[in-house]
Amino acid sequence: RASRKMGLVHLARSLVAIAAVTAYTSSVRHSPGREKSLLRAHRHDGVTRGAALSGGLAGLLTTATSAAETKTVLLDTSEGEIVIELRPDWAPLGVDRFSALVSEGFYDDARFFRVVPGFIVQFGLSRDPQLNAKYQRATIPDDPVAVSNERGTLVFATAGRNTRTSQMFINFGNNAFLDRQGFSPIGKVVKGMDVAESLYAQYGEKPDQRAITSQGNAYLAQYFPKLSYIKKASFLSTT
């Protein structure tokens, strides 16, 4: 019994050590926001977030990764093509939602309304206010964070825990501080990062997301006519 108890103590200490490594702290200077603040900080203690990350990594070990599981999406934008490989082994719920939105044409003619060079580019509010209304409260649960928010990863923007709907961002830099806030990448740009970084950025964060939600492209065309946009989002054939 004594040896078993000591073994459990050592195991517990090891788990705490792993959590401490994965759940680092970092000052947040920027955060992609929906409405006023889209990447709102999630406040978790290190052990809780570390456990969630460990669970996500454990899931990767038991998930078979194959070409059949991946989907590739083409964003045909006003500046060129961006190709994204979706990874359901990283974030199955997020991939399912993003795939459904692509299939529905939600992102077609949608603007890249928030561009912060060196940090992120954000999109995911529809040209059509009715589509925005449809998904505004259609939230999905979070996926555990399986991989880091490194350059080129595609991630859902949120307004807190379990609030993902339709808004996305592409990381321009290695934004690992977003990991401990619960932002789970669902895929990665495999072609066209140069295109992503050439998207019109002069408006910065000026477009009002509530106005986009309620008015769609009519608002953006009037006040921010130079924004880059997605002409068509579609799946590429795997054959």
PDB file of N, CA and C in Angstrom, residues 58-115:
ATOM      1  N   ALA A  58      -3.426  13.516 -26.035  1.00  0.00           N
ATOM      2  CA  ALA A  58      -3.707  12.090 -25.910  1.00  0.00           C
ATOM      3  C   ALA A  58      -4.661  11.642 -27.004  1.00  0.00           C
ATOM      4  N   GLY A  59      -5.612  12.525 -27.320  1.00  0.00           N
ATOM      5  CA  GLY A  59      -6.563  12.197 -28.373  1.00  0.00           C
ATOM      6  C   GLY A  59      -5.873  12.009 -29.701  1.00  0.00           C
ATOM      7  N   LEU A  60      -4.790  12.783 -29.925  1.00  0.00           N
ATOM      8  CA  LEU A  60      -4.056  12.649 -31.181  1.00  0.00           C
ATOM      9  C   LEU A  60      -3.428  11.273 -31.308  1.00  0.00           C
ATOM     10  N   LEU A  61      -3.025  10.705 -30.173  1.00  0.00           N
ATOM     11  CA  LEU A  61      -2.382   9.407 -30.210  1.00  0.00           C
ATOM     12  C   LEU A  61      -3.351   8.306 -30.579  1.00  0.00           C
ATOM     13  N   THR A  62      -4.640   8.515 -30.291  1.00  0.00           N
ATOM     14  CA  THR A  62      -5.627   7.486 -30.559  1.00  0.00           C
ATOM     15  C   THR A  62      -6.427   7.755 -31.817  1.00  0.00           C
ATOM     16  N   THR A  63      -6.134   8.875 -32.481  1.00  0.00           N
ATOM     17  CA  THR A  63      -6.848   9.220 -33.711  1.00  0.00           C
ATOM     18  C   THR A  63      -5.997   8.864 -34.919  1.00  0.00           C
ATOM     19  N   ALA A  64      -6.520   8.034 -35.797  1.00  0.00           N
ATOM     20  CA  ALA A  64      -5.775   7.656 -37.001  1.00  0.00           C
ATOM     21  C   ALA A  64      -5.794   8.821 -37.973  1.00  0.00           C
ATOM     22  N   THR A  65      -4.615   9.257 -38.373  1.00  0.00           N
ATOM     23  CA  THR A  65      -4.506  10.362 -39.319  1.00  0.00           C
ATOM     24  C   THR A  65      -4.223   9.802 -40.701  1.00  0.00           C
ATOM     25  N   SER A  66      -5.055  10.139 -41.661  1.00  0.00           N
ATOM     26  CA  SER A  66      -4.856   9.664 -43.023  1.00  0.00           C
ATOM     27  C   SER A  66      -5.300  10.741 -43.986  1.00  0.00           C
ATOM     28  N   ALA A  67      -4.930  10.583 -45.236  1.00  0.00           N
ATOM     29  CA  ALA A  67      -5.316  11.565 -46.246  1.00  0.00           C
ATOM     30  C   ALA A  67      -6.821  11.653 -46.368  1.00  0.00           C
ATOM     31  N   ALA A  68      -7.514  10.535 -46.095  1.00  0.00           N
ATOM     32  CA  ALA A  68      -8.968  10.512 -46.222  1.00  0.00           C
ATOM     33  C   ALA A  68      -9.633  11.415 -45.195  1.00  0.00           C
ATOM     34  N   GLU A  69      -8.939  11.680 -44.067  1.00  0.00           N
ATOM     35  CA  GLU A  69      -9.521  12.482 -43.005  1.00  0.00           C
ATOM     36  C   GLU A  69      -9.370  13.982 -43.266  1.00  0.00           C
ATOM     37  N   THR A  70      -8.474  14.359 -44.144  1.00  0.00           N
ATOM     38  CA  THR A  70      -8.222  15.772 -44.365  1.00  0.00           C
ATOM     39  C   THR A  70      -9.093  16.317 -45.485  1.00  0.00           C
ATOM     40  N   LYS A  71      -9.398  17.604 -45.378  1.00  0.00           N
ATOM     41  CA  LYS A  71     -10.092  18.329 -46.428  1.00  0.00           C
ATOM     42  C   LYS A  71      -9.243  19.545 -46.768  1.00  0.00           C
ATOM     43  N   THR A  72      -9.253  19.906 -48.027  1.00  0.00           N
ATOM     44  CA  THR A  72      -8.500  21.079 -48.451  1.00  0.00           C
ATOM     45  C   THR A  72      -9.459  22.111 -49.012  1.00  0.00           C
ATOM     46  N   VAL A  73      -9.363  23.317 -48.485  1.00  0.00           N
ATOM     47  CA  VAL A  73     -10.263  24.404 -48.877  1.00  0.00           C
ATOM     48  C   VAL A  73      -9.478  25.471 -49.633  1.00  0.00           C
ATOM     49  N   LEU A  74     -10.058  25.921 -50.709  1.00  0.00           N
ATOM     50  CA  LEU A  74      -9.483  27.026 -51.485  1.00  0.00           C
ATOM     51  C   LEU A  74     -10.268  28.293 -51.198  1.00  0.00           C
ATOM     52  N   LEU A  75      -9.576  29.316 -50.712  1.00  0.00           N
ATOM     53  CA  LEU A  75     -10.148  30.657 -50.611  1.00  0.00           C
ATOM     54  C   LEU A  75      -9.645  31.430 -51.823  1.00  0.00           C
ATOM     55  N   ASP A  76     -10.509  31.629 -52.786  1.00  0.00           N
ATOM     56  CA  ASP A  76     -10.165  32.406 -53.981  1.00  0.00           C
ATOM     57  C   ASP A  76     -10.462  33.860 -53.644  1.00  0.00           C
ATOM     58  N   THR A  77      -9.429  34.617 -53.326  1.00  0.00           N
ATOM     59  CA  THR A  77      -9.609  35.975 -52.840  1.00  0.00           C
ATOM     60  C   THR A  77      -9.316  37.011 -53.920  1.00  0.00           C
ATOM     61  N   SER A  78      -9.636  38.245 -53.611  1.00  0.00           N
ATOM     62  CA  SER A  78      -9.379  39.355 -54.534  1.00  0.00           C
ATOM     63  C   SER A  78      -7.896  39.573 -54.777  1.00  0.00           C
ATOM     64  N   GLU A  79      -7.035  39.010 -53.910  1.00  0.00           N
ATOM     65  CA  GLU A  79      -5.592  39.186 -54.038  1.00  0.00           C
ATOM     66  C   GLU A  79      -4.889  37.923 -54.527  1.00  0.00           C
ATOM     67  N   GLY A  80      -5.620  36.824 -54.650  1.00  0.00           N
ATOM     68  CA  GLY A  80      -5.002  35.573 -55.062  1.00  0.00           C
ATOM     69  C   GLY A  80      -5.584  34.409 -54.278  1.00  0.00           C
ATOM     70  N   GLU A  81      -4.979  33.251 -54.402  1.00  0.00           N
ATOM     71  CA  GLU A  81      -5.513  32.039 -53.796  1.00  0.00           C
ATOM     72  C   GLU A  81      -4.807  31.688 -52.486  1.00  0.00           C
ATOM     73  N   ILE A  82      -5.623  31.270 -51.513  1.00  0.00           N
ATOM     74  CA  ILE A  82      -5.125  30.763 -50.233  1.00  0.00           C
ATOM     75  C   ILE A  82      -5.663  29.342 -50.084  1.00  0.00           C
ATOM     76  N   VAL A  83      -4.772  28.384 -49.894  1.00  0.00           N
ATOM     77  CA  VAL A  83      -5.165  26.981 -49.759  1.00  0.00           C
ATOM     78  C   VAL A  83      -4.950  26.544 -48.317  1.00  0.00           C
ATOM     79  N   ILE A  84      -5.986  25.966 -47.726  1.00  0.00           N
ATOM     80  CA  ILE A  84      -5.952  25.581 -46.323  1.00  0.00           C
ATOM     81  C   ILE A  84      -6.252  24.093 -46.187  1.00  0.00           C
ATOM     82  N   GLU A  85      -5.393  23.391 -45.492  1.00  0.00           N
ATOM     83  CA  GLU A  85      -5.642  21.989 -45.183  1.00  0.00           C
ATOM     84  C   GLU A  85      -6.327  21.924 -43.814  1.00  0.00           C
ATOM     85  N   LEU A  86      -7.538  21.384 -43.794  1.00  0.00           N
ATOM     86  CA  LEU A  86      -8.267  21.233 -42.540  1.00  0.00           C
ATOM     87  C   LEU A  86      -7.812  19.963 -41.835  1.00  0.00           C
ATOM     88  N   ARG A  87      -7.804  19.999 -40.495  1.00  0.00           N
ATOM     89  CA  ARG A  87      -7.305  18.874 -39.722  1.00  0.00           C
ATOM     90  C   ARG A  87      -8.314  18.436 -38.667  1.00  0.00           C
ATOM     91  N   PRO A  88      -9.226  17.533 -39.038  1.00  0.00           N
ATOM     92  CA  PRO A  88     -10.199  17.037 -38.054  1.00  0.00           C
ATOM     93  C   PRO A  88      -9.550  16.286 -36.901  1.00  0.00           C
ATOM     94  N   ASP A  89      -8.316  15.792 -37.102  1.00  0.00           N
ATOM     95  CA  ASP A  89      -7.623  15.142 -35.988  1.00  0.00           C
ATOM     96  C   ASP A  89      -7.179  16.155 -34.946  1.00  0.00           C
ATOM     97  N   TRP A  90      -7.093  17.431 -35.319  1.00  0.00           N
ATOM     98  CA  TRP A  90      -6.808  18.490 -34.359  1.00  0.00           C
ATOM     99  C   TRP A  90      -8.085  18.977 -33.679  1.00  0.00           C
ATOM    100  N   ALA A  91      -9.105  19.223 -34.482  1.00  0.00           N
ATOM    101  CA  ALA A  91     -10.311  19.898 -33.970  1.00  0.00           C
ATOM    102  C   ALA A  91     -11.532  19.443 -34.769  1.00  0.00           C
ATOM    103  N   PRO A  92     -12.087  18.281 -34.463  1.00  0.00           N
ATOM    104  CA  PRO A  92     -13.188  17.732 -35.274  1.00  0.00           C
ATOM    105  C   PRO A  92     -14.443  18.596 -35.292  1.00  0.00           C
ATOM    106  N   LEU A  93     -14.788  19.198 -34.162  1.00  0.00           N
ATOM    107  CA  LEU A  93     -16.000  20.017 -34.123  1.00  0.00           C
ATOM    108  C   LEU A  93     -15.816  21.288 -34.946  1.00  0.00           C
ATOM    109  N   GLY A  94     -14.662  21.900 -34.823  1.00  0.00           N
ATOM    110  CA  GLY A  94     -14.385  23.108 -35.584  1.00  0.00           C
ATOM    111  C   GLY A  94     -14.342  22.845 -37.077  1.00  0.00           C
ATOM    112  N   VAL A  95     -13.727  21.740 -37.481  1.00  0.00           N
ATOM    113  CA  VAL A  95     -13.663  21.402 -38.899  1.00  0.00           C
ATOM    114  C   VAL A  95     -15.058  21.150 -39.450  1.00  0.00           C
ATOM    115  N   ASP A  96     -15.892  20.467 -38.680  1.00  0.00           N
ATOM    116  CA  ASP A  96     -17.271  20.205 -39.128  1.00  0.00           C
ATOM    117  C   ASP A  96     -18.023  21.507 -39.371  1.00  0.00           C
ATOM    118  N   ARG A  97     -17.916  22.459 -38.452  1.00  0.00           N
ATOM    119  CA  ARG A  97     -18.639  23.718 -38.598  1.00  0.00           C
ATOM    120  C   ARG A  97     -18.085  24.516 -39.791  1.00  0.00           C
ATOM    121  N   PHE A  98     -16.775  24.647 -39.869  1.00  0.00           N
ATOM    122  CA  PHE A  98     -16.196  25.414 -40.964  1.00  0.00           C
ATOM    123  C   PHE A  98     -16.566  24.785 -42.310  1.00  0.00           C
ATOM    124  N   SER A  99     -16.529  23.466 -42.388  1.00  0.00           N
ATOM    125  CA  SER A  99     -16.877  22.766 -43.623  1.00  0.00           C
ATOM    126  C   SER A  99     -18.327  23.032 -44.015  1.00  0.00           C
ATOM    127  N   ALA A 100     -19.217  23.019 -43.028  1.00  0.00           N
ATOM    128  CA  ALA A 100     -20.629  23.286 -43.302  1.00  0.00           C
ATOM    129  C   ALA A 100     -20.823  24.701 -43.838  1.00  0.00           C
ATOM    130  N   LEU A 101     -20.078  25.656 -43.274  1.00  0.00           N
ATOM    131  CA  LEU A 101     -20.186  27.043 -43.726  1.00  0.00           C
ATOM    132  C   LEU A 101     -19.647  27.214 -45.150  1.00  0.00           C
ATOM    133  N   VAL A 102     -18.556  26.527 -45.452  1.00  0.00           N
ATOM    134  CA  VAL A 102     -18.023  26.569 -46.813  1.00  0.00           C
ATOM    135  C   VAL A 102     -19.048  25.992 -47.788  1.00  0.00           C
ATOM    136  N   SER A 103     -19.633  24.856 -47.416  1.00  0.00           N
ATOM    137  CA  SER A 103     -20.626  24.209 -48.285  1.00  0.00           C
ATOM    138  C   SER A 103     -21.846  25.092 -48.509  1.00  0.00           C
ATOM    139  N   GLU A 104     -22.199  25.869 -47.507  1.00  0.00           N
ATOM    140  CA  GLU A 104     -23.379  26.737 -47.592  1.00  0.00           C
ATOM    141  C   GLU A 104     -23.107  28.006 -48.396  1.00  0.00           C
ATOM    142  N   GLY A 105     -21.841  28.288 -48.659  1.00  0.00           N
ATOM    143  CA  GLY A 105     -21.495  29.528 -49.348  1.00  0.00           C
ATOM    144  C   GLY A 105     -21.434  30.728 -48.416  1.00  0.00           C
ATOM    145  N   PHE A 106     -21.332  30.477 -47.131  1.00  0.00           N
ATOM    146  CA  PHE A 106     -21.346  31.546 -46.131  1.00  0.00           C
ATOM    147  C   PHE A 106     -20.217  32.548 -46.361  1.00  0.00           C
ATOM    148  N   TYR A 107     -19.043  32.050 -46.739  1.00  0.00           N
ATOM    149  CA  TYR A 107     -17.870  32.918 -46.855  1.00  0.00           C
ATOM    150  C   TYR A 107     -17.726  33.573 -48.226  1.00  0.00           C
ATOM    151  N   ASP A 108     -18.561  33.200 -49.162  1.00  0.00           N
ATOM    152  CA  ASP A 108     -18.467  33.789 -50.501  1.00  0.00           C
ATOM    153  C   ASP A 108     -18.766  35.284 -50.447  1.00  0.00           C
ATOM    154  N   ASP A 109     -17.872  36.075 -51.003  1.00  0.00           N
ATOM    155  CA  ASP A 109     -17.989  37.532 -51.043  1.00  0.00           C
ATOM    156  C   ASP A 109     -17.840  38.179 -49.662  1.00  0.00           C
ATOM    157  N   ALA A 110     -17.293  37.415 -48.695  1.00  0.00           N
ATOM    158  CA  ALA A 110     -17.069  37.959 -47.356  1.00  0.00           C
ATOM    159  C   ALA A 110     -15.758  38.730 -47.312  1.00  0.00           C
ATOM    160  N   ARG A 111     -15.740  39.803 -46.541  1.00  0.00           N
ATOM    161  CA  ARG A 111     -14.563  40.674 -46.450  1.00  0.00           C
ATOM    162  C   ARG A 111     -13.616  40.230 -45.330  1.00  0.00           C
ATOM    163  N   PHE A 112     -12.334  40.493 -45.551  1.00  0.00           N
ATOM    164  CA  PHE A 112     -11.331  40.382 -44.487  1.00  0.00           C
ATOM    165  C   PHE A 112     -11.370  41.711 -43.737  1.00  0.00           C
ATOM    166  N   PHE A 113     -12.191  41.760 -42.705  1.00  0.00           N
ATOM    167  CA  PHE A 113     -12.522  43.048 -42.100  1.00  0.00           C
ATOM    168  C   PHE A 113     -11.579  43.483 -40.994  1.00  0.00           C
ATOM    169  N   ARG A 114     -10.678  42.610 -40.586  1.00  0.00           N
ATOM    170  CA  ARG A 114      -9.727  42.992 -39.542  1.00  0.00           C
ATOM    171  C   ARG A 114      -8.362  42.422 -39.890  1.00  0.00           C
ATOM    172  N   VAL A 115      -7.411  43.302 -40.164  1.00  0.00           N
ATOM    173  CA  VAL A 115      -6.069  42.885 -40.543  1.00  0.00           C
ATOM    174  C   VAL A 115      -5.073  43.590 -39.629  1.00  0.00           C
TER     175      VAL A 115
END
